[in-house]
Short mmCIF file of C-alpha atoms in Angstrom, two decimals:
data_model
loop_
_atom_site.label_atom_id
_atom_site.label_comp_id
_atom_site.label_asym_id
_atom_site.label_seq_id
_atom_site.Cartn_x
_atom_site.Cartn_y
_atom_site.Cartn_z
CA MET A 12 -50.55 -4.88 -36.58
CA PRO A 13 -48.35 -4.99 -39.69
CA THR A 14 -47.28 -1.41 -38.88
CA VAL A 15 -45.99 -2.49 -35.47
CA ASN A 16 -44.09 -5.39 -37.03
CA LEU A 17 -42.57 -3.09 -39.65
CA PHE A 18 -41.59 -0.59 -36.98
CA SER A 19 -40.02 -3.35 -34.86
CA ALA A 20 -38.12 -4.70 -37.85
CA LEU A 21 -36.80 -1.25 -38.76
CA LEU A 22 -35.82 -0.55 -35.17
CA GLY A 23 -34.01 -3.88 -34.97
CA LEU A 24 -32.20 -3.15 -38.23
CA VAL A 25 -31.13 0.29 -37.01
CA LEU A 26 -29.86 -1.13 -33.72
CA PHE A 27 -27.99 -3.88 -35.52
CA LEU A 28 -26.33 -1.39 -37.87
CA MET A 29 -25.39 0.89 -34.98
CA ALA A 30 -23.77 -2.01 -33.13
CA PHE A 31 -21.95 -3.10 -36.28
CA PHE A 32 -20.49 0.34 -36.93
CA ALA A 33 -19.56 0.79 -33.27
CA LEU A 34 -17.64 -2.49 -33.33
CA ARG A 35 -15.95 -1.45 -36.56
CA ALA A 36 -14.87 1.85 -35.00
CA CYS A 37 -13.48 0.01 -31.97
CA ALA A 38 -11.55 -2.36 -34.22
CA ARG A 39 -10.13 0.61 -36.13
CA GLU A 40 -9.01 2.26 -32.88
CA LEU A 41 -7.42 -0.96 -31.64
CA THR A 42 -5.59 -1.33 -34.94
CA ALA A 43 -4.26 2.22 -34.61
CA ILE A 44 -3.11 1.52 -31.06
CA ARG A 45 -1.36 -1.67 -32.17
CA LYS A 46 0.42 0.18 -35.00
CA HIS A 47 1.54 2.85 -32.56
CA LEU A 48 2.86 0.25 -30.12
CA ASP A 49 4.71 -1.50 -32.93
CA LYS A 50 6.59 1.73 -33.63
CA LEU A 51 7.92 1.87 -30.08
CA ALA A 52 11.49 0.85 -29.49
CA PRO A 53 11.74 -2.83 -28.49
CA GLU A 54 13.17 -1.98 -25.05
CA ALA A 55 10.34 0.49 -24.40
CA LEU A 56 7.80 -2.14 -25.34
CA ALA A 57 9.51 -4.68 -23.08
CA ASN A 58 9.46 -2.16 -20.21
CA LEU A 59 5.78 -1.55 -20.81
CA LYS A 60 5.00 -5.27 -20.68
CA THR A 61 7.05 -5.93 -17.55
CA ALA A 62 5.68 -2.87 -15.76
CA ARG A 63 2.17 -4.12 -16.29
CA ARG A 64 2.99 -7.58 -14.94
CA ALA A 65 5.15 -6.43 -12.04
CA LYS A 66 3.66 -6.76 -8.60
CA PRO A 67 4.06 -3.94 -6.11
CA ASP A 68 6.77 -4.40 -3.51
CA GLU A 69 5.49 -5.67 -0.20
CA ASP A 70 8.08 -3.64 1.71
CA ALA A 71 7.43 -0.39 -0.11
CA PRO A 72 5.53 2.17 1.96
CA LYS A 73 1.97 2.69 0.87
CA GLU A 74 1.26 6.27 -0.10
CA SER A 75 -1.77 7.58 1.62
CA TYR A 76 -3.13 11.05 1.24
CA ALA A 77 -5.57 10.42 4.09
CA ALA A 78 -2.84 11.06 6.65
CA ASP A 79 -1.69 14.27 4.96
CA PRO A 80 -4.44 16.16 3.10
CA GLU A 81 -2.09 19.10 2.47
CA ARG A 82 0.14 16.85 0.37
CA TRP A 83 -2.92 15.81 -1.64
CA LEU A 84 -3.87 19.44 -2.24
CA ALA A 85 -0.31 20.24 -3.31
CA SER A 86 -0.32 17.35 -5.78
CA ARG A 87 -3.64 18.51 -7.21
CA ARG A 88 -2.35 22.05 -7.62
CA ALA A 89 0.75 20.75 -9.36
CA GLU A 90 -1.38 18.86 -11.89
CA LYS A 91 -3.56 21.83 -12.85
CA PRO A 92 -1.93 24.81 -14.51
CA SER A 93 -2.96 28.11 -12.98
CA VAL A 94 -5.09 30.26 -15.23
#
């Protein structure tokens, strides 16, 4: 049984190290994103913050592609460049 305990301990150590390095990579990415956002102009950053908090207008018409599938196809074609 000591072999099973050793295997379990090694597996736990490997999983712990993988989680640690994954969290470190996420923190590094978040730091890079924060540095990039800090470089934005103050008015652009303010627009970004207010756009995220803004609620959609109640009176604005809701876009629905269900009523017009051709419009949906046209929008999809516009997104993809033709090869």
